[in-house]
mmCIF file of C-alpha atoms in Angstrom:
data_model
loop_
_atom_site.group_PDB
_atom_site.id
_atom_site.type_symbol
_atom_site.label_atom_id
_atom_site.label_comp_id
_atom_site.label_asym_id
_atom_site.label_seq_id
_atom_site.Cartn_x
_atom_site.Cartn_y
_atom_site.Cartn_z
ATOM 1 C CA MET A 1 0.013 -0.065 -0.015
ATOM 2 C CA LYS A 2 2.996 2.267 0.765
ATOM 3 C CA ASN A 3 3.617 2.507 -2.940
ATOM 4 C CA HIS A 4 0.165 3.702 -3.870
ATOM 5 C CA ARG A 5 -0.243 7.503 -4.030
ATOM 6 C CA ILE A 6 -3.558 8.457 -2.524
ATOM 7 C CA ILE A 7 -5.346 11.792 -2.331
ATOM 8 C CA THR A 8 -7.534 12.374 0.744
ATOM 9 C CA ILE A 9 -9.890 15.316 0.580
ATOM 10 C CA SER A 10 -11.275 16.918 3.793
ATOM 11 C CA ARG A 11 -13.671 19.680 3.268
ATOM 12 C CA GLU A 12 -15.961 22.187 4.763
ATOM 13 C CA PHE A 13 -19.593 21.623 3.648
ATOM 14 C CA GLY A 14 -20.424 23.784 0.586
ATOM 15 C CA SER A 15 -16.638 24.326 -0.321
ATOM 16 C CA GLY A 16 -16.962 22.163 -3.476
ATOM 17 C CA GLY A 17 -14.385 19.768 -2.063
ATOM 18 C CA ARG A 18 -16.405 16.707 -3.408
ATOM 19 C CA THR A 19 -16.427 18.209 -6.953
ATOM 20 C CA ILE A 20 -12.824 18.985 -6.747
ATOM 21 C CA GLY A 21 -11.961 15.520 -5.682
ATOM 22 C CA ARG A 22 -14.017 14.020 -8.514
ATOM 23 C CA LEU A 23 -12.471 16.329 -11.157
ATOM 24 C CA ALA A 24 -8.964 15.703 -9.934
ATOM 25 C CA ALA A 25 -9.568 11.929 -10.099
ATOM 26 C CA ASP A 26 -10.912 12.234 -13.628
ATOM 27 C CA ARG A 27 -7.859 14.218 -14.741
ATOM 28 C CA LEU A 28 -5.491 11.668 -13.142
ATOM 29 C CA GLY A 29 -7.372 8.653 -14.452
ATOM 30 C CA ILE A 30 -7.800 7.219 -10.973
ATOM 31 C CA PRO A 31 -11.051 6.203 -9.088
ATOM 32 C CA CYS A 32 -12.696 8.646 -6.756
ATOM 33 C CA TYR A 33 -14.366 7.184 -3.679
ATOM 34 C CA ASP A 34 -17.173 9.099 -2.195
ATOM 35 C CA GLU A 35 -20.768 7.777 -3.186
ATOM 36 C CA GLU A 36 -19.046 4.453 -4.061
ATOM 37 C CA LEU A 37 -17.600 4.329 -0.552
ATOM 38 C CA ILE A 38 -21.041 4.917 1.074
ATOM 39 C CA ASN A 39 -22.477 2.137 -1.191
ATOM 40 C CA ARG A 40 -19.837 -0.319 0.014
ATOM 41 C CA ILE A 41 -20.291 0.514 3.611
ATOM 42 C CA ALA A 42 -24.002 0.156 3.196
ATOM 43 C CA LYS A 43 -23.576 -3.206 1.628
ATOM 44 C CA GLU A 44 -21.253 -4.450 4.296
ATOM 45 C CA SER A 45 -23.108 -3.072 7.243
ATOM 46 C CA GLY A 46 -26.632 -3.640 6.125
ATOM 47 C CA LEU A 47 -27.524 -0.085 7.035
ATOM 48 C CA ALA A 48 -29.322 2.531 4.951
ATOM 49 C CA LYS A 49 -27.141 4.786 2.829
ATOM 50 C CA ASP A 50 -28.820 7.997 4.265
ATOM 51 C CA PHE A 51 -28.097 6.722 7.834
ATOM 52 C CA ILE A 52 -24.377 6.235 6.814
ATOM 53 C CA LYS A 53 -24.049 9.557 5.299
ATOM 54 C CA GLU A 54 -25.576 11.273 8.401
ATOM 55 C CA SER A 55 -23.684 9.201 10.830
ATOM 56 C CA GLY A 56 -20.366 10.146 9.226
ATOM 57 C CA GLU A 57 -21.122 13.574 10.600
ATOM 58 C CA TYR A 58 -22.526 12.979 13.985
ATOM 59 C CA ALA A 59 -20.100 12.446 16.894
ATOM 60 C CA PRO A 60 -21.365 9.806 19.316
ATOM 61 C CA SER A 61 -22.302 11.556 22.312
ATOM 62 C CA THR A 62 -21.665 10.207 25.903
ATOM 63 C CA SER A 63 -24.514 12.080 27.405
ATOM 64 C CA TRP A 64 -27.729 10.312 28.266
ATOM 65 C CA PHE A 65 -29.483 12.161 25.449
ATOM 66 C CA GLY A 66 -26.658 11.140 23.011
ATOM 67 C CA THR A 67 -27.020 7.598 24.139
ATOM 68 C CA ALA A 68 -30.673 7.603 23.210
ATOM 69 C CA LEU A 69 -29.928 9.228 19.895
ATOM 70 C CA THR A 70 -26.964 7.195 18.750
ATOM 71 C CA GLY A 71 -27.883 3.810 20.198
ATOM 72 C CA ARG A 72 -24.853 3.583 22.530
ATOM 73 C CA ASP A 73 -25.389 0.818 25.003
ATOM 74 C CA PHE A 74 -24.261 0.710 28.669
ATOM 75 C CA SER A 75 -20.814 -0.643 27.774
ATOM 76 C CA GLY A 76 -20.352 2.612 25.768
ATOM 77 C CA HIS A 77 -20.499 0.742 22.486
ATOM 78 C CA SER A 78 -22.535 2.266 19.638
ATOM 79 C CA ILE A 79 -23.707 1.726 16.101
ATOM 80 C CA SER A 80 -21.416 4.492 15.209
ATOM 81 C CA ASP A 81 -18.519 2.458 16.528
ATOM 82 C CA ASP A 82 -19.466 -0.561 14.354
ATOM 83 C CA LEU A 83 -19.738 1.797 11.284
ATOM 84 C CA TRP A 84 -16.397 3.237 12.108
ATOM 85 C CA ASN A 85 -14.857 -0.203 12.060
ATOM 86 C CA ILE A 86 -16.427 -1.158 8.763
ATOM 87 C CA GLN A 87 -15.551 2.228 7.217
ATOM 88 C CA ARG A 88 -12.039 1.829 8.445
ATOM 89 C CA LYS A 89 -11.716 -1.756 6.948
ATOM 90 C CA ILE A 90 -13.141 -0.613 3.540
ATOM 91 C CA ILE A 91 -10.989 2.423 3.281
ATOM 92 C CA LEU A 92 -7.900 0.145 3.938
ATOM 93 C CA GLU A 93 -9.049 -2.314 1.300
ATOM 94 C CA LEU A 94 -9.460 0.446 -1.292
ATOM 95 C CA ALA A 95 -6.056 1.922 -0.498
ATOM 96 C CA GLU A 96 -4.644 -1.506 -1.056
ATOM 97 C CA GLN A 97 -6.058 -1.634 -4.623
ATOM 98 C CA GLY A 98 -4.195 1.264 -6.069
ATOM 99 C CA PRO A 99 -4.011 4.986 -6.385
ATOM 100 C CA CYS A 100 -7.338 6.817 -5.773
ATOM 101 C CA VAL A 101 -9.082 9.858 -4.329
ATOM 102 C CA ILE A 102 -11.070 9.511 -1.083
ATOM 103 C CA VAL A 103 -13.378 12.137 -0.043
ATOM 104 C CA GLY A 104 -14.067 12.701 3.782
ATOM 105 C CA ARG A 105 -14.658 9.953 6.246
ATOM 106 C CA CYS A 106 -11.413 10.518 8.129
ATOM 107 C CA ALA A 107 -9.454 8.714 5.354
ATOM 108 C CA ASP A 108 -6.454 10.990 6.002
ATOM 109 C CA TYR A 109 -6.277 9.730 9.604
ATOM 110 C CA ILE A 110 -7.044 6.021 8.773
ATOM 111 C CA LEU A 111 -4.427 5.886 6.142
ATOM 112 C CA ARG A 112 -1.621 7.964 7.870
ATOM 113 C CA ASP A 113 1.612 6.016 7.762
ATOM 114 C CA LYS A 114 0.014 3.499 5.622
ATOM 115 C CA ALA A 115 0.081 4.965 2.116
ATOM 116 C CA ASP A 116 1.942 7.783 0.205
ATOM 117 C CA LEU A 117 -0.747 10.420 0.920
ATOM 118 C CA LEU A 118 -1.475 13.723 -0.551
ATOM 119 C CA THR A 119 -3.588 15.323 2.205
ATOM 120 C CA VAL A 120 -5.857 18.139 0.876
ATOM 121 C CA PHE A 121 -8.186 20.518 2.888
ATOM 122 C CA ILE A 122 -10.742 22.677 1.007
ATOM 123 C CA HIS A 123 -12.379 25.553 2.649
ATOM 124 C CA ALA A 124 -14.142 28.784 1.801
ATOM 125 C CA SER A 125 -15.742 31.676 3.534
ATOM 126 C CA LEU A 126 -19.224 31.445 4.917
ATOM 127 C CA GLU A 127 -20.447 33.833 2.259
ATOM 128 C CA ASP A 128 -18.984 31.854 -0.727
ATOM 129 C CA ARG A 129 -20.337 28.526 0.732
ATOM 130 C CA ALA A 130 -23.760 29.906 1.386
ATOM 131 C CA GLU A 131 -23.923 31.127 -2.242
ATOM 132 C CA ARG A 132 -22.890 27.706 -3.356
ATOM 133 C CA ILE A 133 -25.172 25.497 -1.299
ATOM 134 C CA VAL A 134 -28.258 27.660 -2.242
ATOM 135 C CA ARG A 135 -27.253 27.291 -5.965
ATOM 136 C CA ILE A 136 -26.636 23.594 -5.754
ATOM 137 C CA TYR A 137 -29.047 22.197 -2.913
ATOM 138 C CA GLY A 138 -31.660 25.004 -3.067
ATOM 139 C CA GLU A 139 -33.126 27.053 -0.210
ATOM 140 C CA ARG A 140 -34.464 25.517 3.023
ATOM 141 C CA PRO A 141 -37.059 27.822 4.405
ATOM 142 C CA GLU A 142 -36.659 26.789 8.016
ATOM 143 C CA LEU A 143 -32.971 27.331 8.171
ATOM 144 C CA THR A 144 -30.673 30.086 6.801
ATOM 145 C CA PRO A 145 -27.751 28.936 4.667
ATOM 146 C CA LYS A 146 -25.311 30.091 7.297
ATOM 147 C CA LYS A 147 -26.924 28.130 10.039
ATOM 148 C CA ARG A 148 -26.938 25.047 7.810
ATOM 149 C CA LEU A 149 -23.176 25.411 7.222
ATOM 150 C CA GLN A 150 -22.306 25.983 10.795
ATOM 151 C CA GLU A 151 -24.294 22.997 11.899
ATOM 152 C CA LYS A 152 -22.659 20.644 9.234
ATOM 153 C CA ASP A 153 -19.168 22.082 10.091
ATOM 154 C CA LYS A 154 -19.802 21.468 13.887
ATOM 155 C CA ARG A 155 -20.759 17.909 13.225
ATOM 156 C CA ARG A 156 -17.831 17.069 11.056
ATOM 157 C CA ARG A 157 -15.444 18.616 13.495
ATOM 158 C CA ALA A 158 -16.919 16.612 16.386
ATOM 159 C CA TYR A 159 -17.023 13.415 14.485
ATOM 160 C CA TYR A 160 -13.341 13.787 13.333
ATOM 161 C CA GLN A 161 -12.221 14.687 16.750
ATOM 162 C CA PHE A 162 -14.078 11.828 18.529
ATOM 163 C CA TYR A 163 -12.551 9.082 16.269
ATOM 164 C CA THR A 164 -9.067 10.471 15.442
ATOM 165 C CA ASP A 165 -8.351 12.567 18.568
ATOM 166 C CA MET A 166 -7.092 15.254 16.194
ATOM 167 C CA LYS A 167 -8.365 18.580 15.328
ATOM 168 C CA TRP A 168 -10.392 18.757 12.133
ATOM 169 C CA GLY A 169 -9.051 21.531 9.824
ATOM 170 C CA ASP A 170 -5.818 21.871 11.724
ATOM 171 C CA ILE A 171 -3.489 23.427 9.123
ATOM 172 C CA ARG A 172 -0.600 21.105 10.160
ATOM 173 C CA ASN A 173 -2.419 17.929 9.165
ATOM 174 C CA TYR A 174 -2.630 18.943 5.372
ATOM 175 C CA GLU A 175 -0.001 19.055 2.719
ATOM 176 C CA ILE A 176 -2.137 21.654 0.964
ATOM 177 C CA ALA A 177 -5.130 23.700 2.030
ATOM 178 C CA LEU A 178 -6.890 25.787 -0.443
ATOM 179 C CA ASP A 179 -9.645 28.482 -0.264
ATOM 180 C CA SER A 180 -11.887 27.364 -3.148
ATOM 181 C CA GLY A 181 -14.056 30.485 -2.928
ATOM 182 C CA LYS A 182 -10.984 32.698 -3.655
ATOM 183 C CA ILE A 183 -9.162 30.299 -5.979
ATOM 184 C CA GLY A 184 -12.167 28.759 -7.906
ATOM 185 C CA VAL A 185 -12.836 25.010 -8.317
ATOM 186 C CA GLU A 186 -10.958 24.568 -11.591
ATOM 187 C CA LYS A 187 -7.712 26.122 -10.440
ATOM 188 C CA CYS A 188 -7.868 24.019 -7.140
ATOM 189 C CA VAL A 189 -8.104 20.968 -9.374
ATOM 190 C CA ASP A 190 -5.071 22.098 -11.390
ATOM 191 C CA MET A 191 -3.038 22.588 -8.239
ATOM 192 C CA ILE A 192 -3.827 19.287 -6.766
ATOM 193 C CA VAL A 193 -3.193 17.414 -10.111
ATOM 194 C CA GLU A 194 0.155 19.295 -10.327
ATOM 195 C CA LEU A 195 1.218 18.450 -6.760
ATOM 196 C CA TYR A 196 0.180 14.807 -7.199
ATOM 197 C CA GLY A 197 3.050 14.272 -9.576
ATOM 198 C CA ASN A 198 5.499 16.092 -7.370
ATOM 199 C CA ARG A 199 7.494 13.139 -5.886
ATOM 200 C CA MET B 1 -4.002 50.260 -3.003
ATOM 201 C CA LYS B 2 -6.964 47.965 -3.827
ATOM 202 C CA ASN B 3 -5.433 47.443 -7.316
ATOM 203 C CA HIS B 4 -2.050 46.223 -6.018
ATOM 204 C CA ARG B 5 -1.773 42.449 -5.600
ATOM 205 C CA ILE B 6 0.201 41.648 -2.618
ATOM 206 C CA ILE B 7 1.504 38.289 -1.183
ATOM 207 C CA THR B 8 1.615 37.960 2.529
ATOM 208 C CA ILE B 9 3.561 35.093 3.982
ATOM 209 C CA SER B 10 2.933 33.766 7.438
ATOM 210 C CA ARG B 11 5.109 30.928 8.496
ATOM 211 C CA GLU B 12 6.198 28.707 11.193
ATOM 212 C CA PHE B 13 9.899 29.136 12.359
ATOM 213 C CA GLY B 14 12.125 26.906 10.308
ATOM 214 C CA SER B 15 9.649 26.152 7.578
ATOM 215 C CA GLY B 16 11.631 28.151 4.922
ATOM 216 C CA GLY B 17 8.810 30.701 4.540
ATOM 217 C CA ARG B 18 11.091 33.586 4.345
ATOM 218 C CA THR B 19 13.177 31.916 1.545
ATOM 219 C CA ILE B 20 10.038 30.964 -0.364
ATOM 220 C CA GLY B 21 8.813 34.568 -0.122
ATOM 221 C CA ARG B 22 12.110 35.927 -1.404
ATOM 222 C CA LEU B 23 12.279 33.471 -4.268
ATOM 223 C CA ALA B 24 8.625 34.107 -5.264
ATOM 224 C CA ALA B 25 9.263 37.828 -5.374
ATOM 225 C CA ASP B 26 12.357 37.303 -7.510
ATOM 226 C CA ARG B 27 10.443 35.186 -9.978
ATOM 227 C CA LEU B 28 7.627 37.780 -10.119
ATOM 228 C CA GLY B 29 9.955 40.728 -10.353
ATOM 229 C CA ILE B 30 8.431 42.490 -7.305
ATOM 230 C CA PRO B 31 10.059 43.620 -4.068
ATOM 231 C CA CYS B 32 10.061 41.273 -0.949
ATOM 232 C CA TYR B 33 9.848 43.124 2.335
ATOM 233 C CA ASP B 34 11.519 41.221 5.188
ATOM 234 C CA GLU B 35 14.854 42.560 6.270
ATOM 235 C CA GLU B 36 13.970 45.888 4.475
ATOM 236 C CA LEU B 37 10.776 46.136 6.645
ATOM 237 C CA ILE B 38 12.807 45.788 9.865
ATOM 238 C CA ASN B 39 15.243 48.356 8.585
ATOM 239 C CA ARG B 40 12.449 50.886 7.982
ATOM 240 C CA ILE B 41 10.799 50.246 11.266
ATOM 241 C CA ALA B 42 14.227 50.661 13.007
ATOM 242 C CA LYS B 43 14.825 53.996 11.192
ATOM 243 C CA GLU B 44 11.310 55.322 12.001
ATOM 244 C CA SER B 45 11.330 54.152 15.698
ATOM 245 C CA GLY B 46 14.889 54.740 16.588
ATOM 246 C CA LEU B 47 15.022 51.246 18.087
ATOM 247 C CA ALA B 48 17.652 48.553 17.465
ATOM 248 C CA LYS B 49 16.974 46.054 14.685
ATOM 249 C CA ASP B 50 17.511 43.031 17.016
ATOM 250 C CA PHE B 51 14.951 44.490 19.416
ATOM 251 C CA ILE B 52 12.442 44.887 16.573
ATOM 252 C CA LYS B 53 12.973 41.398 15.300
ATOM 253 C CA GLU B 54 12.462 39.899 18.763
ATOM 254 C CA SER B 55 9.550 42.146 19.670
ATOM 255 C CA GLY B 56 7.656 41.055 16.618
ATOM 256 C CA GLU B 57 7.511 37.728 18.281
ATOM 257 C CA TYR B 58 6.789 38.629 21.968
ATOM 258 C CA ALA B 59 3.167 39.236 22.857
ATOM 259 C CA PRO B 60 2.920 42.084 25.395
ATOM 260 C CA SER B 61 1.962 40.444 28.561
ATOM 261 C CA THR B 62 -0.296 41.995 31.153
ATOM 262 C CA SER B 63 1.267 40.182 34.171
ATOM 263 C CA TRP B 64 3.568 42.114 36.464
ATOM 264 C CA PHE B 65 6.445 40.233 35.153
ATOM 265 C CA GLY B 66 5.409 40.945 31.571
ATOM 266 C CA THR B 67 5.105 44.603 32.401
ATOM 267 C CA ALA B 68 8.654 44.687 33.556
ATOM 268 C CA LEU B 69 9.842 42.861 30.502
ATOM 269 C CA THR B 70 8.073 44.774 27.846
ATOM 270 C CA GLY B 71 7.952 48.194 29.386
ATOM 271 C CA ARG B 72 4.244 48.464 29.676
ATOM 272 C CA ASP B 73 3.316 51.417 31.836
ATOM 273 C CA PHE B 74 0.488 51.589 34.328
ATOM 274 C CA SER B 75 -1.958 52.939 31.730
ATOM 275 C CA GLY B 76 -1.393 49.614 29.842
ATOM 276 C CA HIS B 77 0.621 51.231 27.016
ATOM 277 C CA SER B 78 3.936 49.612 26.022
ATOM 278 C CA ILE B 79 6.812 50.066 23.475
ATOM 279 C CA SER B 80 5.350 47.057 21.793
ATOM 280 C CA ASP B 81 2.206 49.077 21.073
ATOM 281 C CA ASP B 82 4.366 52.023 19.636
ATOM 282 C CA LEU B 83 6.242 49.431 17.497
ATOM 283 C CA TRP B 84 2.874 47.991 16.240
ATOM 284 C CA ASN B 85 1.669 51.416 15.188
ATOM 285 C CA ILE B 86 4.878 52.266 13.348
ATOM 286 C CA GLN B 87 4.959 48.695 11.778
ATOM 287 C CA ARG B 88 1.235 49.225 10.666
ATOM 288 C CA LYS B 89 1.893 52.503 9.127
ATOM 289 C CA ILE B 90 4.980 51.317 7.248
ATOM 290 C CA ILE B 91 3.173 48.156 5.893
ATOM 291 C CA LEU B 92 0.297 50.310 4.656
ATOM 292 C CA GLU B 93 2.800 52.761 3.015
ATOM 293 C CA LEU B 94 4.622 49.794 1.307
ATOM 294 C CA ALA B 95 1.331 48.310 0.116
ATOM 295 C CA GLU B 96 0.418 51.684 -1.365
ATOM 296 C CA GLN B 97 3.654 51.729 -3.556
ATOM 297 C CA GLY B 98 2.766 48.662 -5.575
ATOM 298 C CA PRO B 99 2.691 44.753 -5.714
ATOM 299 C CA CYS B 100 5.090 43.124 -3.272
ATOM 300 C CA VAL B 101 5.629 40.212 -1.028
ATOM 301 C CA ILE B 102 5.604 40.832 2.724
ATOM 302 C CA VAL B 103 6.962 38.229 5.207
ATOM 303 C CA GLY B 104 5.410 37.959 8.646
ATOM 304 C CA ARG B 105 4.534 40.906 10.946
ATOM 305 C CA CYS B 106 0.800 40.296 10.765
ATOM 306 C CA ALA B 107 0.702 41.960 7.195
ATOM 307 C CA ASP B 108 -2.207 39.820 6.267
ATOM 308 C CA TYR B 109 -4.287 41.201 9.064
ATOM 309 C CA ILE B 110 -3.045 44.832 8.624
ATOM 310 C CA LEU B 111 -3.865 44.837 4.834
ATOM 311 C CA ARG B 112 -7.124 42.763 5.075
ATOM 312 C CA ASP B 113 -9.776 44.628 3.015
ATOM 313 C CA LYS B 114 -7.095 47.167 1.981
ATOM 314 C CA ALA B 115 -5.327 45.377 -0.885
ATOM 315 C CA ASP B 116 -5.849 42.377 -3.375
ATOM 316 C CA LEU B 117 -4.126 39.873 -1.069
ATOM 317 C CA LEU B 118 -2.827 36.415 -1.665
ATOM 318 C CA THR B 119 -2.473 35.091 1.799
ATOM 319 C CA VAL B 120 -0.076 32.289 2.255
ATOM 320 C CA PHE B 121 0.815 30.075 5.260
ATOM 321 C CA ILE B 122 4.043 27.926 5.192
ATOM 322 C CA HIS B 123 4.406 25.165 7.718
ATOM 323 C CA ALA B 124 6.216 21.842 8.182
ATOM 324 C CA SER B 125 6.562 18.980 10.675
ATOM 325 C CA LEU B 126 8.727 19.563 13.748
ATOM 326 C CA GLU B 127 11.193 16.990 12.406
ATOM 327 C CA ASP B 128 11.470 18.735 9.061
ATOM 328 C CA ARG B 129 11.987 22.092 10.684
ATOM 329 C CA ALA B 130 14.421 20.911 13.244
ATOM 330 C CA GLU B 131 16.570 19.435 10.409
ATOM 331 C CA ARG B 132 16.407 22.817 8.610
ATOM 332 C CA ILE B 133 17.196 25.109 11.475
ATOM 333 C CA VAL B 134 20.207 23.027 12.508
ATOM 334 C CA ARG B 135 21.394 23.076 8.861
ATOM 335 C CA ILE B 136 20.887 26.852 8.522
ATOM 336 C CA TYR B 137 21.455 28.344 12.019
ATOM 337 C CA GLY B 138 23.623 25.636 13.549
ATOM 338 C CA GLU B 139 23.258 23.835 16.876
ATOM 339 C CA ARG B 140 22.536 25.587 20.154
ATOM 340 C CA PRO B 141 23.904 23.392 22.856
ATOM 341 C CA GLU B 142 21.643 24.776 25.582
ATOM 342 C CA LEU B 143 18.374 24.134 23.814
ATOM 343 C CA THR B 144 17.245 21.165 21.588
ATOM 344 C CA PRO B 145 15.954 22.169 18.118
ATOM 345 C CA LYS B 146 12.461 21.128 18.926
ATOM 346 C CA LYS B 147 12.391 23.228 22.021
ATOM 347 C CA ARG B 148 13.607 26.285 19.964
ATOM 348 C CA LEU B 149 10.917 25.727 17.449
ATOM 349 C CA GLN B 150 8.202 25.268 20.033
ATOM 350 C CA GLU B 151 9.203 28.546 21.795
ATOM 351 C CA LYS B 152 9.318 30.554 18.637
ATOM 352 C CA ASP B 153 5.991 29.225 17.409
ATOM 353 C CA LYS B 154 4.466 29.986 20.822
ATOM 354 C CA ARG B 155 5.656 33.625 20.640
ATOM 355 C CA ARG B 156 4.491 34.171 17.197
ATOM 356 C CA ARG B 157 1.017 32.707 17.990
ATOM 357 C CA ALA B 158 0.737 34.941 21.060
ATOM 358 C CA TYR B 159 1.838 38.043 19.317
ATOM 359 C CA TYR B 160 -0.430 37.551 16.393
ATOM 360 C CA GLN B 161 -3.316 36.817 18.693
ATOM 361 C CA PHE B 162 -2.746 39.733 20.885
ATOM 362 C CA TYR B 163 -2.605 42.328 18.090
ATOM 363 C CA THR B 164 -5.121 40.844 15.686
ATOM 364 C CA ASP B 165 -7.535 38.991 17.924
ATOM 365 C CA MET B 166 -7.398 36.221 15.378
ATOM 366 C CA LYS B 167 -5.888 32.744 15.605
ATOM 367 C CA TRP B 168 -2.430 32.391 14.007
ATOM 368 C CA GLY B 169 -2.299 29.558 11.574
ATOM 369 C CA ASP B 170 -6.118 29.156 11.400
ATOM 370 C CA ILE B 171 -6.685 27.435 8.090
ATOM 371 C CA ARG B 172 -9.513 29.832 7.165
ATOM 372 C CA ASN B 173 -7.369 32.880 7.096
ATOM 373 C CA TYR B 174 -5.192 31.727 4.212
ATOM 374 C CA GLU B 175 -5.868 31.308 0.408
ATOM 375 C CA ILE B 176 -3.286 28.633 0.312
ATOM 376 C CA ALA B 177 -1.349 26.866 3.080
ATOM 377 C CA LEU B 178 1.542 24.529 2.179
ATOM 378 C CA ASP B 179 3.716 21.882 3.983
ATOM 379 C CA SER B 180 7.160 22.975 2.761
ATOM 380 C CA GLY B 181 8.706 19.812 4.302
ATOM 381 C CA LYS B 182 6.634 17.478 2.184
ATOM 382 C CA ILE B 183 6.349 19.676 -1.019
ATOM 383 C CA GLY B 184 9.803 21.251 -1.037
ATOM 384 C CA VAL B 185 10.734 24.900 -1.146
ATOM 385 C CA GLU B 186 11.067 25.135 -5.000
ATOM 386 C CA LYS B 187 7.649 23.643 -5.604
ATOM 387 C CA CYS B 188 6.039 25.855 -3.031
ATOM 388 C CA VAL B 189 7.571 28.798 -4.923
ATOM 389 C CA ASP B 190 6.051 27.462 -8.277
ATOM 390 C CA MET B 191 2.555 27.146 -6.678
ATOM 391 C CA ILE B 192 2.547 30.628 -5.240
ATOM 392 C CA VAL B 193 3.819 32.119 -8.425
ATOM 393 C CA GLU B 194 1.140 30.295 -10.383
ATOM 394 C CA LEU B 195 -1.629 31.371 -8.085
ATOM 395 C CA TYR B 196 -0.401 35.028 -8.061
ATOM 396 C CA GLY B 197 -1.461 35.277 -11.699
ATOM 397 C CA ASN B 198 -4.838 33.579 -11.151
ATOM 398 C CA ARG B 199 -7.286 36.533 -11.175
#
């Protein structure tokens, strides 16, 4: 696996990180695991895809209320922990198969020291991301775009921290971090593709 | 000033950020303000260059001991505050003159909303930076390289936070952040030069 060069993309919700990952993979002629990864986890776990998508963003809580919500039993074990183990196993298997792009799901952490990683973080200002999510996902009358973004970011941060014990979005964890709002999606792709060959 | 495109480089000590700034400026044919900036501040303030270099890294403390060290008087005013004001004025003047690279000294904060900025952060692992500072500045028998790095980073972080009320090295503040240890100094320069023209 050490010989395989793998791009991991961590991203703020609405930054276009998923699109950037897919475009970079297309340009490099390697697979991009995003929806595909969810499908595999769903198949292996028997859980619904929507549940997996959501649970990749919720940190298992240790409060009583959290216990009720996430199904953590009295030994402290939860469905989230099972999912984490299945996700970890599948990401390791995919990395074994060859070069690829993996979007989200703590792949940077799971594969650290296990593959030749190019770790990427994509972010953008609240304003740029709000504009993007309304354009792509449409309005949600009950919640302002900024509130939606802040909630998603909060969950991703908590999930990442719970399972990796590292800070999500800590500048030191990424080989390159880009502001997609300022730089633009296409140029972000160019820079990642250029860096991928830089070994 | 809004028409001038200016690169600000924030960097961890030992990451090669200063060298990267100088090389990028050379390639772009624009001035790089680093030593030059210190010289101007020294001239204007009448203070020694070494003092200015150091004081750009020490956050004025509000403790009694800090008061003694930084010369903060009972109204809470200190030499550091005077220096900050002079530094701010000179950075604004330099930015007025045309496109340039400015290394450190909170230029990203001072020029926010005032110029067309390309904000860069350069970092590297402790191991890569330790190797670099020993190679460039030599050993210091009384202090391990890692201790030297941690102290310098701590001071830069505190100084930045004191005067800007923002977190130094927060991924969201930079258009691009690069791990110079993994990417290499030359390639970092390439990427910054490429991004500079991207408007």
